[in-house]
PDB file of C-alpha atoms in Angstrom:
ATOM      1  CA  UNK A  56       0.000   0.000   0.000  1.00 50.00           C
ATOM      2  CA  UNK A  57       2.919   2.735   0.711  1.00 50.00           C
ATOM      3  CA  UNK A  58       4.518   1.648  -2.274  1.00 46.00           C
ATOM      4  CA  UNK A  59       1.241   2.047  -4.854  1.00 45.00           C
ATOM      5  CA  UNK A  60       0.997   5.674  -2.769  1.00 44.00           C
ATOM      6  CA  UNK A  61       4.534   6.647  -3.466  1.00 42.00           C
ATOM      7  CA  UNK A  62       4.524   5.315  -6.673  1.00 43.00           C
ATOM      8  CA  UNK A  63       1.245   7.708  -7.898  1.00 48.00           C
ATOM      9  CA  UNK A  64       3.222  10.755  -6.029  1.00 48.00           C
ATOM     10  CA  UNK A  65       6.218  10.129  -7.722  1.00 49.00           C
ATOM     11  CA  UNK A  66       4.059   9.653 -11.235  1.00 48.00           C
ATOM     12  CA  UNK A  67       2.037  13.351 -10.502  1.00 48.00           C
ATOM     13  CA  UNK A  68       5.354  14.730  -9.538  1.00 47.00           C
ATOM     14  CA  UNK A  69       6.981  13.579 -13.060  1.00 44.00           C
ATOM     15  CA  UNK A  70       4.026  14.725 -14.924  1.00 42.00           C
ATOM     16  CA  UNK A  71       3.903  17.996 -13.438  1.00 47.00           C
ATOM     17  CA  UNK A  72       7.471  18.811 -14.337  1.00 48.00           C
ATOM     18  CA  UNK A  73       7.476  17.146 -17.713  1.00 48.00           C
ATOM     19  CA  UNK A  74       5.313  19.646 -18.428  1.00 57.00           C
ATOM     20  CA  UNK A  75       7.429  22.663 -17.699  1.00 79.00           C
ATOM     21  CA  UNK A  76       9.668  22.131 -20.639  1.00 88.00           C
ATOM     22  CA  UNK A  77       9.877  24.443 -22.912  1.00 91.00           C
ATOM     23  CA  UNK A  78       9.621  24.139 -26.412  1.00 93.00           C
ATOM     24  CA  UNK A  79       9.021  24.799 -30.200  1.00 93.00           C
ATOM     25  CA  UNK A  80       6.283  23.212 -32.641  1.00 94.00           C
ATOM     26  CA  UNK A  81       7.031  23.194 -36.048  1.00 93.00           C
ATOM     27  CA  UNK A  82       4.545  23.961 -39.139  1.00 93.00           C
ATOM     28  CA  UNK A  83       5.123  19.861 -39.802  1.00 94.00           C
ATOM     29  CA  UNK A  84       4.160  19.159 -35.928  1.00 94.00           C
ATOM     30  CA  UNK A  85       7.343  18.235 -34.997  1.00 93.00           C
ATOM     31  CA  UNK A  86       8.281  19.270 -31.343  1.00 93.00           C
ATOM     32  CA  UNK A  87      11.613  20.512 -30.399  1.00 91.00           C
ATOM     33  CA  UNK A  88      12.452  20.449 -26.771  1.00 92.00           C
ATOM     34  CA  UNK A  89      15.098  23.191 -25.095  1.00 91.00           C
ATOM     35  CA  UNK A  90      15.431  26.486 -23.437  1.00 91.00           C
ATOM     36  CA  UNK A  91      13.886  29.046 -25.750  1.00 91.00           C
ATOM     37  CA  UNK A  92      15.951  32.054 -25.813  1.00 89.00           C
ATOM     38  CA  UNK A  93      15.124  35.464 -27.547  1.00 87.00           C
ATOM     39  CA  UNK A  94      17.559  37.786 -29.139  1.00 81.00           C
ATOM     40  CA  UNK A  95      18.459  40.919 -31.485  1.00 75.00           C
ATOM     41  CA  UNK A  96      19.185  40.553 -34.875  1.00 74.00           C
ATOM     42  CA  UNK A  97      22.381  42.546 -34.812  1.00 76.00           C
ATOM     43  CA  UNK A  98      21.918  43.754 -39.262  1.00 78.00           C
ATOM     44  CA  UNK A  99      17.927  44.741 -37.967  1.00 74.00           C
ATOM     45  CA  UNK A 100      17.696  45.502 -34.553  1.00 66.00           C
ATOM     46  CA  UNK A 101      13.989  45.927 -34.721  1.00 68.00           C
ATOM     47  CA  UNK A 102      13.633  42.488 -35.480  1.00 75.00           C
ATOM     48  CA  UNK A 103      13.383  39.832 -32.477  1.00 83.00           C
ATOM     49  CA  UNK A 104      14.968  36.398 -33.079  1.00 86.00           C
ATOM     50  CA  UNK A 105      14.408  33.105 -31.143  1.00 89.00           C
ATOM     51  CA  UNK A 106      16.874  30.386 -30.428  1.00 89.00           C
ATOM     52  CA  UNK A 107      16.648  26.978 -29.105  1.00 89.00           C
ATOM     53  CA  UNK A 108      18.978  25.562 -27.199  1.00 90.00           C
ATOM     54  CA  UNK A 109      19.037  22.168 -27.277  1.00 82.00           C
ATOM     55  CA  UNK A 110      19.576  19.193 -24.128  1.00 78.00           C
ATOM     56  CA  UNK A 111      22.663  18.793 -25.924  1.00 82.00           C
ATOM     57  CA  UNK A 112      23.928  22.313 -25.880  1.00 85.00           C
ATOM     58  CA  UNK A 113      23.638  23.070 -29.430  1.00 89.00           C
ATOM     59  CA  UNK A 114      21.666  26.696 -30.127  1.00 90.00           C
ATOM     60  CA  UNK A 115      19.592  26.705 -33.551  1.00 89.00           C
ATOM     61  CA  UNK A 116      17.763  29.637 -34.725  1.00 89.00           C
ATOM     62  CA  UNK A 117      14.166  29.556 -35.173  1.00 89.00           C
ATOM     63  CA  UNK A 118      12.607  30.217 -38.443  1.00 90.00           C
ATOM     64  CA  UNK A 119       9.054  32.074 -37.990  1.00 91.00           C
ATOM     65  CA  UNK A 120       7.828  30.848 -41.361  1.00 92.00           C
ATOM     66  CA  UNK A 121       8.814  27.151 -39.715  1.00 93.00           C
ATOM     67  CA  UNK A 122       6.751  27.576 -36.589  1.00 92.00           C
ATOM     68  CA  UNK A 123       3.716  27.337 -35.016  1.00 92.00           C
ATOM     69  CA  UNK A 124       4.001  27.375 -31.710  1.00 93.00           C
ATOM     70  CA  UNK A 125       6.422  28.747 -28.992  1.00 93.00           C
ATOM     71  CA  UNK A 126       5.978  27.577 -25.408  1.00 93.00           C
ATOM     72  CA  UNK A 127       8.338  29.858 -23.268  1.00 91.00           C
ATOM     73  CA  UNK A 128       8.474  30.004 -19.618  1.00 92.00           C
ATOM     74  CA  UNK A 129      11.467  31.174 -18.455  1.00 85.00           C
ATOM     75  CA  UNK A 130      12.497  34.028 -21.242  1.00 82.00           C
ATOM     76  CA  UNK A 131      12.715  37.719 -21.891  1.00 81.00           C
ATOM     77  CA  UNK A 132       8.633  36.965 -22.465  1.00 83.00           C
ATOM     78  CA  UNK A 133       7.910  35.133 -19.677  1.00 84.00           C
ATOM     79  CA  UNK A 134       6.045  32.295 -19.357  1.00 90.00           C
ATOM     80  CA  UNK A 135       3.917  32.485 -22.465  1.00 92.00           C
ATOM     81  CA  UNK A 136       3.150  31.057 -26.098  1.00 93.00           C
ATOM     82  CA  UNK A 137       4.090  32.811 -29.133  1.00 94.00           C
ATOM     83  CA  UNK A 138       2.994  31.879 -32.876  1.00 92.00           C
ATOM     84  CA  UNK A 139       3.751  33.440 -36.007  1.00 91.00           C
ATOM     85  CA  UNK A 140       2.116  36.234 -38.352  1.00 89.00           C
ATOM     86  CA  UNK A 141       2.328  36.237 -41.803  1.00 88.00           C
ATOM     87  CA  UNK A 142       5.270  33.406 -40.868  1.00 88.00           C
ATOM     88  CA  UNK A 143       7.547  36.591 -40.441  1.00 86.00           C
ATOM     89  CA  UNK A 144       7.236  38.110 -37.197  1.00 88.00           C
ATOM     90  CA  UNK A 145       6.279  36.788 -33.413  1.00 91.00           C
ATOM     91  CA  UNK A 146       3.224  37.698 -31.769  1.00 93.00           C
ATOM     92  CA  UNK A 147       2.757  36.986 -27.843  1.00 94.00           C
ATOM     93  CA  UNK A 148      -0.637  35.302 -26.803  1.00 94.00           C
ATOM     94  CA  UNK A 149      -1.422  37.666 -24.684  1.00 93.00           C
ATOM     95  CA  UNK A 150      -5.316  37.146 -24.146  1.00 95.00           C
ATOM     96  CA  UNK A 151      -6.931  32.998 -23.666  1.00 95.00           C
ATOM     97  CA  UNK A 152      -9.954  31.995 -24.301  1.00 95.00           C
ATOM     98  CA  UNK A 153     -12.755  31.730 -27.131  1.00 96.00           C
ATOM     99  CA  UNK A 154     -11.170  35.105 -28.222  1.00 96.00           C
ATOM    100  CA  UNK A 155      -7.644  35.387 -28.309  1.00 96.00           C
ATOM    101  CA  UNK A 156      -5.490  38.453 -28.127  1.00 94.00           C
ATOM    102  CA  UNK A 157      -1.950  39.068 -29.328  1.00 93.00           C
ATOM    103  CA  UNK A 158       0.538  41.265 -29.603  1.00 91.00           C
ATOM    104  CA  UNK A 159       3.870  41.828 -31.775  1.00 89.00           C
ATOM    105  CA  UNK A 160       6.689  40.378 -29.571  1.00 89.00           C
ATOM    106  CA  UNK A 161       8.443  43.621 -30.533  1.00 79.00           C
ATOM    107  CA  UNK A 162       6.546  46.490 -31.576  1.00 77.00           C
ATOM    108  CA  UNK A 163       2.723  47.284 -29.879  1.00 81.00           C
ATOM    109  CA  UNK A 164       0.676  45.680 -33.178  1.00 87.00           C
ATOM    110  CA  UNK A 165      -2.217  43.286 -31.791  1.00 90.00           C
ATOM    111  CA  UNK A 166      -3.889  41.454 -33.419  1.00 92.00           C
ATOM    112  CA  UNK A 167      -6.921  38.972 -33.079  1.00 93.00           C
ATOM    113  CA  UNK A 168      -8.870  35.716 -33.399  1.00 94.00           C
ATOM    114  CA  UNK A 169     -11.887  34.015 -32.589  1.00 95.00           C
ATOM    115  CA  UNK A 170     -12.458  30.325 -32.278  1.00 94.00           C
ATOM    116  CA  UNK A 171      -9.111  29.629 -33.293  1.00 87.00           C
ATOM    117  CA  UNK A 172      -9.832  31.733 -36.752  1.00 90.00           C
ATOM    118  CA  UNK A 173      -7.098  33.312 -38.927  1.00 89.00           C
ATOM    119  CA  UNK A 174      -5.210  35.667 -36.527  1.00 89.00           C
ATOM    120  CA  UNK A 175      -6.029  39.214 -38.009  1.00 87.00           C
ATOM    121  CA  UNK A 176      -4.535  42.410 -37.118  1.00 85.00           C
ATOM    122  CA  UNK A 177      -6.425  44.847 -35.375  1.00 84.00           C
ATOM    123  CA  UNK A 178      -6.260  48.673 -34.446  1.00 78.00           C
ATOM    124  CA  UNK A 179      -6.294  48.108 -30.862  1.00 80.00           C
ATOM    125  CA  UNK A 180      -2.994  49.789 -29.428  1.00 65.00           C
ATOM    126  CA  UNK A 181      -3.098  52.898 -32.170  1.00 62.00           C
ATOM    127  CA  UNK A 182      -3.690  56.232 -30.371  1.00 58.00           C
ATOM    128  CA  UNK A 183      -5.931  57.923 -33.029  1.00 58.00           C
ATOM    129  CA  UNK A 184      -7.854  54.470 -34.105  1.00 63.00           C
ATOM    130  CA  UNK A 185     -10.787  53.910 -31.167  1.00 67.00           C
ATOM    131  CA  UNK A 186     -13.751  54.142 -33.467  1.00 77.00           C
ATOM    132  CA  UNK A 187     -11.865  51.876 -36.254  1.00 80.00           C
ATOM    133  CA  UNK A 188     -10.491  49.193 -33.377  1.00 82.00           C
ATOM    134  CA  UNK A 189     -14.183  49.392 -31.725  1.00 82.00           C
ATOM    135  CA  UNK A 190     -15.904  48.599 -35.071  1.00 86.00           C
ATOM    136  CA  UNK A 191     -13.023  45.619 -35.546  1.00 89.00           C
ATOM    137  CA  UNK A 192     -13.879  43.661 -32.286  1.00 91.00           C
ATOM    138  CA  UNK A 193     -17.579  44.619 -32.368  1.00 92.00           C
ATOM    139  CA  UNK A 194     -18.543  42.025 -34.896  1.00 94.00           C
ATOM    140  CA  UNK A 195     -16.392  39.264 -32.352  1.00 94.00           C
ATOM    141  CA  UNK A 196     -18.538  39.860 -29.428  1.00 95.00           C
ATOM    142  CA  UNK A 197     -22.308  40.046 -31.106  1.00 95.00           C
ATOM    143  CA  UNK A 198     -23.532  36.626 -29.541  1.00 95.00           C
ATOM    144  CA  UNK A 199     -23.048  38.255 -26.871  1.00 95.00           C
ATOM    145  CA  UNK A 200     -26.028  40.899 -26.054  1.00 95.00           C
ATOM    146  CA  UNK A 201     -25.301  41.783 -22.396  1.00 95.00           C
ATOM    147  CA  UNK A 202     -21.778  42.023 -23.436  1.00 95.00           C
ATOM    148  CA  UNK A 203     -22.179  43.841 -26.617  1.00 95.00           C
ATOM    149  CA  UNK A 204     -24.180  46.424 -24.796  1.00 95.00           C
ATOM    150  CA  UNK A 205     -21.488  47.271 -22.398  1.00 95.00           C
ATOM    151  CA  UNK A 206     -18.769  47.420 -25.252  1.00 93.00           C
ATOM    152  CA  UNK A 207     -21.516  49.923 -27.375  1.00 93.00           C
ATOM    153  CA  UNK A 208     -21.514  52.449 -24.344  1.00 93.00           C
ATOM    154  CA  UNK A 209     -17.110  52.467 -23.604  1.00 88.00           C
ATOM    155  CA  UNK A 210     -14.508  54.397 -25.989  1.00 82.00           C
ATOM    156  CA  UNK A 211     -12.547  52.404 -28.157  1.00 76.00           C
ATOM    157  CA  UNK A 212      -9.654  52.513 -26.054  1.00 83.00           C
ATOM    158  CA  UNK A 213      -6.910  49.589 -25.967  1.00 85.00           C
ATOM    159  CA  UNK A 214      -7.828  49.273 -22.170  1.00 89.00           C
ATOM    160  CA  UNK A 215     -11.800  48.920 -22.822  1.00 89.00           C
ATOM    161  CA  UNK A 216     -11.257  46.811 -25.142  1.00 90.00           C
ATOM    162  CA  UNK A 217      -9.186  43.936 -23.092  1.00 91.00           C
ATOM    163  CA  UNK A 218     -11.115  44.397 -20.627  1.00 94.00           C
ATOM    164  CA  UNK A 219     -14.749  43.713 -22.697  1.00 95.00           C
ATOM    165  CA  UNK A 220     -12.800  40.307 -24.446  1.00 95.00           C
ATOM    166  CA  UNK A 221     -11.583  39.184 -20.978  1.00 96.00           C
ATOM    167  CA  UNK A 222     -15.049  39.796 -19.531  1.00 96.00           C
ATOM    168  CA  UNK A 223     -16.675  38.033 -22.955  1.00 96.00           C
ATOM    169  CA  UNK A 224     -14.107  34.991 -22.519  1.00 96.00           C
ATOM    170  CA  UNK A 225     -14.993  34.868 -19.356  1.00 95.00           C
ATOM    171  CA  UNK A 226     -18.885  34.864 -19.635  1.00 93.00           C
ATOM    172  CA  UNK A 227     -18.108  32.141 -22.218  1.00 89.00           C
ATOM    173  CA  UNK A 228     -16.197  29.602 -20.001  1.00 87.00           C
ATOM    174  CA  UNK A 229     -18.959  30.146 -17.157  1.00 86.00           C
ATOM    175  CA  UNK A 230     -21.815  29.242 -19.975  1.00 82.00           C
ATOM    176  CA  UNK A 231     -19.463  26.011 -21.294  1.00 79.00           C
ATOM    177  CA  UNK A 232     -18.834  25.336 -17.579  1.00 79.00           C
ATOM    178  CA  UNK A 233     -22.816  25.164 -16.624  1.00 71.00           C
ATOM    179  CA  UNK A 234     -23.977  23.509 -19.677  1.00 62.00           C
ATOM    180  CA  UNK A 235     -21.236  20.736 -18.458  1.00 56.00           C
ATOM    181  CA  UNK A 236     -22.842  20.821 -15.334  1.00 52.00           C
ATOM    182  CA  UNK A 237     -26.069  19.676 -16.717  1.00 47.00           C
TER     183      UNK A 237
END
């Protein structure tokens, strides 16, 4: 019996930090495992770069048109997943849920998606754009009516508009939770 118990601790305890590994999925699925490091390409310092450092030591540079996914945890991004617009720059999920917010890993672009859609850029972060960034998320939260009624009466603002997707996200999980519950 103390064996079978230490046996399933030492099993949750192995799962629980085999899942702290970072890592890098490829367009092709495959999944590289190693400590994801970001840097400055040195010829266009505007551009970020991403490395992998493999369990053998060996650092490769990451491709975006190569990847889909980016699991970091321990970077310059903290712990995070970043993807790939356009397969030329990183974007930074920066928003979960049935609508997903991100932004360019190095500039203040965001851009959006909803139920895993195309990722499209969006106005959100522009100064002068409120009425144009309102108008772009509008359409995302419309089967929504208590929602979309809030988000009709705020300014187009970058922080009214998080916070109406996190609230909509939220409202979302709670109606997926309770028709679960039934």
């Amino acid at each position: 019996m103390k064996y079978t118990l230490l046996l399933m601790l030492l099993a949750s305890f192995s799962s629980i930090f085999s899942q702290e590994k970072e890592y890098i999925v490829t367009n092709s699925n495959d999944t590289i495992y190693g400590e994801v490091i970001r840097g400055t390409n040195w010829l266009n310092t505007s551009k970020v770069i991403f490395k992998i450092k493999g369990e053998e030591g060996k650092k490769s540079k990451v491709n975006p048109s190569e990847v889909k996914t980016i699991r970091s945890i321990k970077g310059l991004d903290g712990d995070c997943y970043i993807t790939t617009i356009y397969g030329e720059r990183f974007i930074k999920r920066i928003i979960e849920g049935r609508i997903k917010v991100y932004q360019l890993v190095d500039g203040t672009i965001f851009y959006v998606s909803k139920d895993d859609s195309d990722i499209v850029s969006t106005d959100i972060g522009w100064f002068f754009a409120g009425n144009k960034a309102h108008s772009q998320i509008r359409p995302l939260l419309e089967d929504n009516a208590e929602i979309l009624k809030e988000f009709d009466t705020l300014r187009g603002n970058q922080k009214n508009i998080m916070h109406i997707i996190e609230k909509y996200n939220k409202a979302e999980k709670k109606a997926i939770n309770g028709t679960l519950d039934h």
